[in-house]
Tab-separated table of C-alpha atoms and ligand atoms in Angstrom:
chain	number	residue	atom	x	y	z
A	1	MET	CA	-15.025	-65.206	-31.268
A	2	SER	CA	-17.948	-63.728	-29.360
A	3	MET	CA	-20.987	-65.641	-28.096
A	4	PHE	CA	-23.062	-62.568	-28.970
A	5	LYS	CA	-24.724	-61.114	-32.060
A	6	PHE	CA	-23.891	-57.417	-32.490
A	7	SER	CA	-25.893	-54.505	-33.889
A	8	ALA	CA	-25.462	-50.766	-34.407
A	9	GLY	CA	-27.495	-47.955	-35.931
A	10	PRO	CA	-26.710	-45.854	-38.998
A	11	TRP	CA	-26.538	-42.832	-36.636
A	12	ASN	CA	-23.482	-44.404	-35.000
A	13	VAL	CA	-21.478	-43.443	-38.091
A	14	HIS	CA	-22.053	-39.749	-38.462
A	15	GLU	CA	-20.568	-36.539	-39.769
A	16	GLY	CA	-19.334	-35.303	-36.399
A	17	ALA	CA	-21.434	-32.171	-35.940
A	18	ASP	CA	-22.066	-31.266	-32.303
A	19	ALA	CA	-23.940	-28.516	-30.477
A	20	PHE	CA	-20.987	-26.180	-30.975
A	21	GLY	CA	-19.677	-26.970	-34.428
A	22	PRO	CA	-20.589	-28.211	-37.894
A	23	ALA	CA	-19.983	-31.537	-39.617
A	24	VAL	CA	-16.349	-32.566	-40.073
A	25	ARG	CA	-16.728	-35.825	-41.997
A	26	LYS	CA	-18.321	-36.783	-45.292
A	27	THR	CA	-21.815	-38.271	-45.369
A	28	ILE	CA	-21.803	-42.017	-45.971
A	29	THR	CA	-24.795	-43.607	-47.701
A	30	PHE	CA	-26.983	-46.050	-45.798
A	31	GLU	CA	-25.997	-48.871	-48.133
A	32	LYS	CA	-22.284	-48.230	-47.642
A	33	LYS	CA	-22.780	-48.255	-43.869
A	34	VAL	CA	-24.585	-51.607	-44.038
A	35	GLU	CA	-21.775	-53.023	-46.168
A	36	MET	CA	-19.163	-51.810	-43.681
A	37	PHE	CA	-21.224	-52.992	-40.680
A	38	LYS	CA	-21.151	-56.481	-42.150
A	39	LYS	CA	-17.427	-56.260	-42.794
A	40	ILE	CA	-16.548	-55.221	-39.236
A	41	GLY	CA	-18.561	-58.044	-37.680
A	42	LEU	CA	-22.064	-56.747	-36.995
A	43	ASP	CA	-25.072	-59.000	-37.565
A	44	GLY	CA	-27.938	-56.531	-37.260
A	45	VAL	CA	-28.924	-52.929	-37.897
A	46	GLN	CA	-30.890	-50.749	-35.469
A	47	PHE	CA	-33.299	-48.319	-37.081
A	48	HIS	CA	-35.171	-45.162	-36.349
A	49	ASP	CA	-38.312	-45.047	-38.493
A	50	ASP	CA	-36.771	-42.394	-40.728
A	51	ASP	CA	-33.458	-44.247	-41.000
A	52	ALA	CA	-35.449	-46.951	-42.788
A	53	VAL	CA	-37.847	-44.573	-44.541
A	54	PRO	CA	-36.302	-41.124	-45.106
A	55	GLU	CA	-38.820	-38.253	-45.539
A	56	ILE	CA	-41.401	-40.364	-43.719
A	57	ASN	CA	-43.634	-37.334	-43.077
A	58	GLU	CA	-44.060	-36.769	-46.808
A	59	LEU	CA	-45.320	-40.278	-47.558
A	60	ASN	CA	-48.638	-42.064	-47.086
A	61	ASP	CA	-48.940	-45.382	-45.262
A	62	ALA	CA	-48.616	-47.523	-48.418
A	63	GLN	CA	-45.624	-45.512	-49.656
A	64	ILE	CA	-43.938	-45.925	-46.267
A	65	ARG	CA	-44.325	-49.702	-46.454
A	66	ALA	CA	-42.998	-49.739	-50.022
A	67	ARG	CA	-39.954	-47.647	-49.071
A	68	ALA	CA	-39.283	-49.960	-46.097
A	69	ARG	CA	-39.228	-52.905	-48.512
A	70	GLU	CA	-36.434	-51.133	-50.452
A	71	THR	CA	-34.443	-50.885	-47.238
A	72	LYS	CA	-35.081	-54.578	-46.530
A	73	LYS	CA	-33.581	-55.439	-49.934
A	74	ILE	CA	-30.330	-53.725	-48.927
A	75	LEU	CA	-30.254	-55.666	-45.646
A	76	ASP	CA	-30.878	-58.934	-47.475
A	77	HIS	CA	-28.182	-58.183	-50.031
A	78	TYR	CA	-25.556	-57.918	-47.288
A	79	GLY	CA	-26.968	-60.705	-45.121
A	80	MET	CA	-27.922	-58.344	-42.312
A	81	ALA	CA	-31.014	-58.382	-40.072
A	82	ALA	CA	-33.034	-55.520	-38.596
A	83	GLU	CA	-32.977	-55.544	-34.788
A	84	PHE	CA	-35.608	-52.916	-34.024
A	85	VAL	CA	-37.388	-49.792	-35.208
A	86	ALA	CA	-37.665	-46.722	-32.955
A	87	PRO	CA	-39.988	-43.811	-33.724
A	88	ARG	CA	-37.917	-40.619	-33.810
A	89	LEU	CA	-40.117	-38.419	-31.660
A	90	TRP	CA	-37.717	-35.601	-30.913
A	91	MET	CA	-36.854	-33.867	-34.212
A	92	ASP	CA	-40.177	-32.681	-35.576
A	93	PRO	CA	-41.786	-29.300	-34.761
A	94	ARG	CA	-44.773	-31.357	-33.554
A	95	THR	CA	-42.651	-33.005	-30.851
A	96	ILE	CA	-41.078	-29.871	-29.397
A	97	ASP	CA	-42.987	-30.501	-26.158
A	98	GLY	CA	-42.623	-34.301	-26.356
A	99	GLY	CA	-44.663	-36.925	-28.174
A	100	TYR	CA	-46.926	-39.083	-26.013
A	101	THR	CA	-46.818	-36.558	-23.148
A	102	SER	CA	-47.132	-33.369	-25.184
A	103	ASN	CA	-49.668	-30.919	-23.825
A	104	ASN	CA	-51.085	-30.583	-27.329
A	105	PRO	CA	-53.527	-33.385	-28.362
A	106	LYS	CA	-52.643	-32.922	-32.062
A	107	ASP	CA	-48.987	-33.538	-31.252
A	108	ARG	CA	-49.875	-36.666	-29.287
A	109	GLU	CA	-51.817	-37.884	-32.303
A	110	TYR	CA	-48.781	-37.282	-34.524
A	111	ALA	CA	-46.610	-39.260	-32.075
A	112	MET	CA	-49.019	-42.181	-32.379
A	113	TRP	CA	-48.954	-41.916	-36.173
A	114	ARG	CA	-45.150	-42.224	-36.115
A	115	SER	CA	-45.446	-45.145	-33.670
A	116	TYR	CA	-47.904	-47.062	-35.866
A	117	ARG	CA	-45.742	-46.402	-38.915
A	118	SER	CA	-42.708	-47.695	-36.987
A	119	ILE	CA	-44.628	-50.926	-36.410
A	120	ASP	CA	-45.488	-51.148	-40.130
A	121	ILE	CA	-41.820	-50.607	-40.976
A	122	ALA	CA	-40.707	-53.252	-38.457
A	123	ASN	CA	-43.068	-55.731	-40.117
A	124	GLU	CA	-41.591	-54.953	-43.536
A	125	LEU	CA	-38.045	-55.299	-42.174
A	126	GLY	CA	-38.855	-58.628	-40.537
A	127	CYS	CA	-38.392	-57.644	-36.901
A	128	ASP	CA	-40.793	-57.588	-33.987
A	129	LYS	CA	-39.154	-55.038	-31.685
A	130	ILE	CA	-40.103	-51.402	-31.235
A	131	VAL	CA	-37.730	-49.363	-29.082
A	132	LEU	CA	-39.049	-46.294	-27.324
A	133	TRP	CA	-36.353	-43.899	-26.279
A	134	LEU	CA	-38.666	-41.428	-24.540
A	135	ALA	CA	-36.492	-38.467	-25.481
A	136	ARG	CA	-38.794	-35.554	-24.664
A	137	GLU	CA	-41.267	-37.383	-22.430
A	138	GLY	CA	-40.359	-35.257	-19.454
A	139	THR	CA	-40.016	-31.580	-18.688
A	140	MET	CA	-37.679	-28.623	-18.989
A	141	CYS	CA	-39.987	-26.702	-16.652
A	142	ALA	CA	-41.103	-29.103	-13.921
A	143	GLU	CA	-44.548	-27.550	-13.580
A	144	SER	CA	-45.307	-27.639	-17.324
A	145	LYS	CA	-46.782	-31.172	-17.294
A	146	ASP	CA	-48.798	-33.192	-14.820
A	147	PRO	CA	-46.367	-36.002	-13.879
A	148	ILE	CA	-49.058	-38.578	-13.070
A	149	GLN	CA	-51.072	-37.859	-16.187
A	150	SER	CA	-47.825	-38.044	-18.179
A	151	VAL	CA	-46.933	-41.515	-16.893
A	152	ASN	CA	-50.473	-42.622	-17.734
A	153	ARG	CA	-50.151	-41.142	-21.211
A	154	ILE	CA	-47.001	-43.188	-21.830
A	155	ILE	CA	-48.837	-46.345	-20.703
A	156	GLU	CA	-51.806	-45.465	-22.906
A	157	ALA	CA	-49.533	-44.939	-25.934
A	158	ILE	CA	-47.864	-48.323	-25.388
A	159	ASN	CA	-51.283	-49.965	-25.000
A	160	LYS	CA	-52.342	-48.539	-28.363
A	161	MET	CA	-49.221	-49.995	-29.990
A	162	LEU	CA	-49.812	-53.412	-28.405
A	163	GLU	CA	-53.382	-53.344	-29.671
A	164	TYR	CA	-52.405	-52.150	-33.153
A	165	ASP	CA	-50.201	-55.223	-33.633
A	166	LYS	CA	-50.594	-58.414	-31.620
A	167	ASN	CA	-47.018	-59.621	-32.277
A	168	ILE	CA	-45.016	-56.513	-31.684
A	169	LYS	CA	-42.848	-56.138	-28.577
A	170	VAL	CA	-42.115	-52.751	-27.023
A	171	LEU	CA	-38.731	-52.085	-25.394
A	172	VAL	CA	-38.470	-48.966	-23.275
A	173	GLU	CA	-34.975	-47.430	-23.435
A	174	THR	CA	-34.556	-45.495	-20.226
A	175	LYS	CA	-32.563	-42.282	-19.776
A	176	PRO	CA	-32.839	-39.816	-16.889
A	177	ASN	CA	-32.202	-36.549	-18.741
A	178	GLU	CA	-31.032	-34.958	-22.012
A	179	PRO	CA	-32.683	-33.514	-23.949
A	180	VAL	CA	-35.196	-33.014	-21.124
A	181	ASP	CA	-34.223	-32.001	-17.630
A	182	ARG	CA	-36.437	-34.569	-15.883
A	183	SER	CA	-37.582	-37.741	-17.600
A	184	PHE	CA	-40.786	-39.537	-16.597
A	185	CYS	CA	-39.069	-42.893	-17.166
A	186	PRO	CA	-35.442	-42.584	-16.034
A	187	THR	CA	-34.415	-46.114	-15.020
A	188	ILE	CA	-35.056	-49.783	-15.720
A	189	GLY	CA	-37.215	-50.035	-12.608
A	190	HIS	CA	-39.470	-47.316	-14.012
A	191	ALA	CA	-39.660	-49.092	-17.375
A	192	LEU	CA	-40.698	-52.345	-15.723
A	193	ALA	CA	-43.316	-50.647	-13.603
A	194	ILE	CA	-44.738	-49.152	-16.805
A	195	SER	CA	-44.592	-52.607	-18.413
A	196	SER	CA	-46.642	-54.125	-15.614
A	197	ALA	CA	-49.293	-51.418	-15.987
A	198	THR	CA	-49.898	-52.108	-19.703
A	199	VAL	CA	-52.558	-54.362	-21.216
A	200	ASP	CA	-49.934	-57.008	-22.060
A	201	PRO	CA	-46.852	-56.876	-19.799
A	202	SER	CA	-45.472	-59.993	-21.510
A	203	ARG	CA	-44.797	-57.829	-24.600
A	204	VAL	CA	-43.218	-54.836	-22.871
A	205	GLY	CA	-39.575	-55.048	-21.816
A	206	ALA	CA	-36.512	-52.862	-21.595
A	207	LEU	CA	-33.322	-51.790	-23.316
A	208	LEU	CA	-30.508	-50.720	-21.029
A	209	GLU	CA	-27.890	-48.292	-22.292
A	210	SER	CA	-24.711	-48.162	-20.174
A	211	ALA	CA	-24.259	-44.390	-20.522
A	212	HIS	CA	-27.874	-43.712	-19.555
A	213	ALA	CA	-27.502	-45.736	-16.345
A	214	ILE	CA	-24.341	-43.830	-15.483
A	215	LEU	CA	-26.177	-40.534	-16.113
A	216	ALA	CA	-28.755	-41.720	-13.569
A	217	GLY	CA	-25.942	-42.348	-11.071
A	218	LEU	CA	-26.499	-46.104	-11.324
A	219	ASP	CA	-24.278	-49.053	-12.129
A	220	PRO	CA	-25.097	-50.334	-15.635
A	221	ALA	CA	-24.282	-53.949	-14.650
A	222	ASN	CA	-26.853	-53.816	-11.858
A	223	GLU	CA	-29.438	-52.248	-14.158
A	224	ILE	CA	-28.784	-55.069	-16.644
A	225	ALA	CA	-29.063	-57.591	-13.803
A	226	PHE	CA	-32.353	-56.121	-12.603
A	227	ALA	CA	-33.911	-56.439	-16.057
A	228	LEU	CA	-32.489	-59.972	-16.446
A	229	ALA	CA	-33.904	-60.987	-13.064
A	230	MET	CA	-37.340	-59.956	-14.318
A	231	GLY	CA	-36.889	-61.645	-17.722
A	232	LYS	CA	-37.141	-58.232	-19.373
A	233	LEU	CA	-33.735	-57.503	-20.867
A	234	TRP	CA	-34.516	-57.633	-24.559
A	235	SER	CA	-31.684	-55.412	-25.783
A	236	VAL	CA	-28.701	-53.437	-24.552
A	237	HIS	CA	-26.805	-50.408	-25.814
A	238	LEU	CA	-23.306	-50.949	-24.549
A	239	ASN	CA	-21.112	-47.854	-24.474
A	240	ASP	CA	-19.305	-45.753	-21.883
A	241	GLN	CA	-19.546	-42.425	-20.173
A	242	ASN	CA	-17.205	-40.259	-18.103
A	243	GLY	CA	-19.373	-39.277	-15.166
A	244	MET	CA	-22.675	-37.464	-14.968
A	245	LYS	CA	-22.467	-34.936	-17.756
A	246	TYR	CA	-23.829	-34.826	-21.319
A	247	ASP	CA	-24.516	-38.176	-23.013
A	248	GLN	CA	-21.131	-39.182	-24.426
A	249	ASP	CA	-21.710	-42.566	-26.074
A	250	LYS	CA	-18.036	-43.462	-25.816
A	251	ALA	CA	-16.730	-46.801	-27.063
A	252	PHE	CA	-17.608	-49.611	-24.674
A	253	GLY	CA	-15.296	-50.005	-21.684
A	254	VAL	CA	-12.919	-47.139	-22.425
A	255	GLU	CA	-13.773	-45.206	-19.261
A	256	ASN	CA	-14.517	-47.806	-16.609
A	257	LEU	CA	-13.076	-51.216	-17.338
A	258	ARG	CA	-14.310	-52.893	-14.157
A	259	GLN	CA	-17.839	-51.670	-14.750
A	260	ALA	CA	-17.622	-52.912	-18.349
A	261	PHE	CA	-16.330	-56.295	-17.156
A	262	ASN	CA	-19.269	-56.622	-14.785
A	263	GLN	CA	-21.720	-55.862	-17.592
A	264	ILE	CA	-20.255	-58.614	-19.764
A	265	LYS	CA	-20.000	-60.957	-16.777
A	266	VAL	CA	-23.697	-60.692	-15.955
A	267	LEU	CA	-24.663	-61.040	-19.635
A	268	VAL	CA	-22.464	-64.119	-20.142
A	269	GLU	CA	-23.480	-65.791	-16.876
A	270	ASN	CA	-27.144	-65.421	-17.741
A	271	ASN	CA	-26.773	-66.620	-21.305
A	272	TYR	CA	-27.994	-63.316	-22.709
A	273	GLY	CA	-28.725	-63.673	-26.406
A	274	SER	CA	-30.165	-67.183	-26.184
A	275	ASN	CA	-33.566	-65.837	-27.272
A	276	GLY	CA	-32.050	-63.948	-30.193
A	277	GLU	CA	-31.239	-60.749	-28.274
A	278	TYR	CA	-28.479	-58.566	-29.686
A	279	VAL	CA	-25.618	-56.806	-28.001
A	280	GLY	CA	-26.376	-53.406	-29.439
A	281	LEU	CA	-23.679	-50.761	-29.487
A	282	ASP	CA	-24.775	-47.142	-29.279
A	283	VAL	CA	-21.417	-45.478	-29.675
A	284	LYS	CA	-20.346	-42.211	-31.222
A	285	ALA	CA	-17.026	-41.538	-32.966
A	286	MET	CA	-15.002	-38.676	-31.542
A	287	ARG	CA	-15.335	-35.509	-33.599
A	288	THR	CA	-11.581	-35.581	-34.208
A	289	GLN	CA	-11.781	-38.906	-36.045
A	290	LYS	CA	-10.880	-38.778	-39.780
A	291	ASP	CA	-13.194	-40.130	-42.492
A	292	GLU	CA	-11.141	-43.254	-43.157
A	293	ALA	CA	-11.222	-44.308	-39.487
A	294	CYS	CA	-14.818	-43.440	-38.663
A	295	TYR	CA	-15.897	-47.036	-37.821
A	296	ARG	CA	-13.063	-47.528	-35.348
A	297	HIS	CA	-15.246	-46.839	-32.262
A	298	ILE	CA	-17.602	-49.675	-33.260
A	299	GLU	CA	-14.752	-52.058	-34.007
A	300	ASN	CA	-13.124	-51.148	-30.686
A	301	SER	CA	-16.381	-51.761	-28.809
A	302	ILE	CA	-16.734	-55.243	-30.312
A	303	LYS	CA	-13.119	-55.957	-29.417
A	304	MET	CA	-13.709	-54.800	-25.846
A	305	VAL	CA	-16.714	-57.121	-25.515
A	306	GLU	CA	-14.679	-60.028	-26.884
A	307	MET	CA	-11.704	-59.378	-24.620
A	308	LEU	CA	-13.980	-59.103	-21.594
A	309	GLU	CA	-15.759	-62.345	-22.548
A	310	GLU	CA	-12.320	-63.940	-22.407
A	311	LYS	CA	-11.784	-62.476	-18.927
A	312	VAL	CA	-15.135	-63.883	-17.799
A	313	LYS	CA	-14.121	-67.287	-19.165
A	314	ASN	CA	-10.947	-67.145	-17.069
A	315	PHE	CA	-12.748	-65.924	-13.952
A	316	ASP	CA	-11.877	-68.146	-11.001
A	317	TYR	CA	-15.278	-68.888	-9.438
A	318	SER	CA	-13.810	-71.141	-6.760
A	319	TYR	CA	-11.440	-68.385	-5.625
A	320	GLN	CA	-14.405	-65.998	-5.580
A	321	GLN	CA	-16.261	-68.469	-3.368
A	322	GLN	CA	-13.246	-68.786	-1.094
A	323	CYS	CA	-13.098	-64.996	-0.665
A	324	ILE	CA	-16.828	-64.839	0.011
A	325	GLU	CA	-16.583	-67.557	2.659
A	326	ALA	CA	-13.670	-65.782	4.336
A	327	ARG	CA	-15.528	-62.473	3.923
A	328	ASP	CA	-12.292	-61.149	2.446
A	329	TYR	CA	-13.628	-58.762	-0.127
A	330	GLU	CA	-10.322	-56.872	-0.298
A	331	ALA	CA	-8.788	-60.070	-1.678
A	332	LEU	CA	-11.660	-60.507	-4.126
A	333	GLU	CA	-11.331	-56.919	-5.322
A	334	MET	CA	-7.580	-57.290	-5.866
A	335	TYR	CA	-8.207	-60.523	-7.758
A	336	ILE	CA	-10.495	-58.598	-10.148
A	337	MET	CA	-7.825	-55.912	-10.629
A	338	GLU	CA	-5.214	-58.549	-11.428
A	339	LEU	CA	-7.562	-60.397	-13.767
A	340	LEU	CA	-8.217	-57.195	-15.708
A	341	MET	CA	-4.636	-55.914	-15.733
A	342	LYS	CA	-2.688	-59.073	-16.446
A	343	GLY	CA	-2.267	-60.183	-20.066
B	401	XUL	C1	-30.246	-41.471	-27.236
B	401	XUL	C2	-30.209	-42.864	-27.651
B	401	XUL	C3	-30.926	-43.191	-28.906
B	401	XUL	C4	-31.689	-44.463	-28.838
B	401	XUL	C5	-32.500	-44.798	-30.053
B	401	XUL	O1	-29.535	-41.186	-26.093
B	401	XUL	O2	-29.583	-43.678	-27.019
B	401	XUL	O3	-30.024	-43.221	-29.957
B	401	XUL	O4	-30.831	-45.527	-28.620
B	401	XUL	O5	-33.506	-43.911	-30.286
B	402	MN	MN1	-29.309	-45.794	-27.101
């Protein structure tokens, strides 16, 4: 039994289309996904604004709130909570050049409209967290945006959200690239610098995704630790990633077990979750997976977390101390290997 609450997003169960091929699995309704999420042991659902309110662009503010209340009813029916709402600022023709950092003022206005509506939706769903994955807030052509003005535009956008709602918290989900070539906010350190430059740093924190840290050439456990040290780790997206290539969103721990162990170790040791934070999973099923087994990657990720929690419980801290005192890190390293490989 895990000490953590788990969440996932409806996009984590998908039809399997990729950049080179069409869908291979049937579409599953939102309600069915929520029902299955509950069954496999999740406690919360992560939302993009249009996951909660489909066709959001076609609706007025009151209609958006009403539609969000319908979604809330489904959550309530299955005893599930909403973890966060994230404005989807990368799909619309008005966000081709980014949202908050677009060179077009009309597009920036649209990005704010989606952000305010995300806050309205969060209020209807009973959650106080807005996640900003700054998907296109960067460049494909380095000279196409002023990098200083762009950072300031991100800060300004967050300030407007903080002012729009005095209770809402903003979590910046960092990622160094994809879909852009160069992001303006690639790592947790960047997110926290942005936080400190806003009108209310106490309401701006971070979400660390394992794969995104790996894409930045960083160790996800240390990124988690950095945010924890600053009291700013308000969510995580645990998953895995084979090296610095496209964003893979593999099941947690399947590529680098030691790195996964260290993520769970730092979360457990610091009592992550004691303020209601979720262990979010942002994992993608392999395209080869058949319809009937298309939740397996989420189930496997939960299992990996649980098994690694067990390893942390069995971790011999006095032996660690002994190795540190003797400065015998080879012995410590071998101890970790044995801990992870023995039954
Ligand atoms: C993209 C990613 C997103 C965010 C939510 O890489 O991780 O799914 O987690 O917008
Ligand atoms: Mn993510």
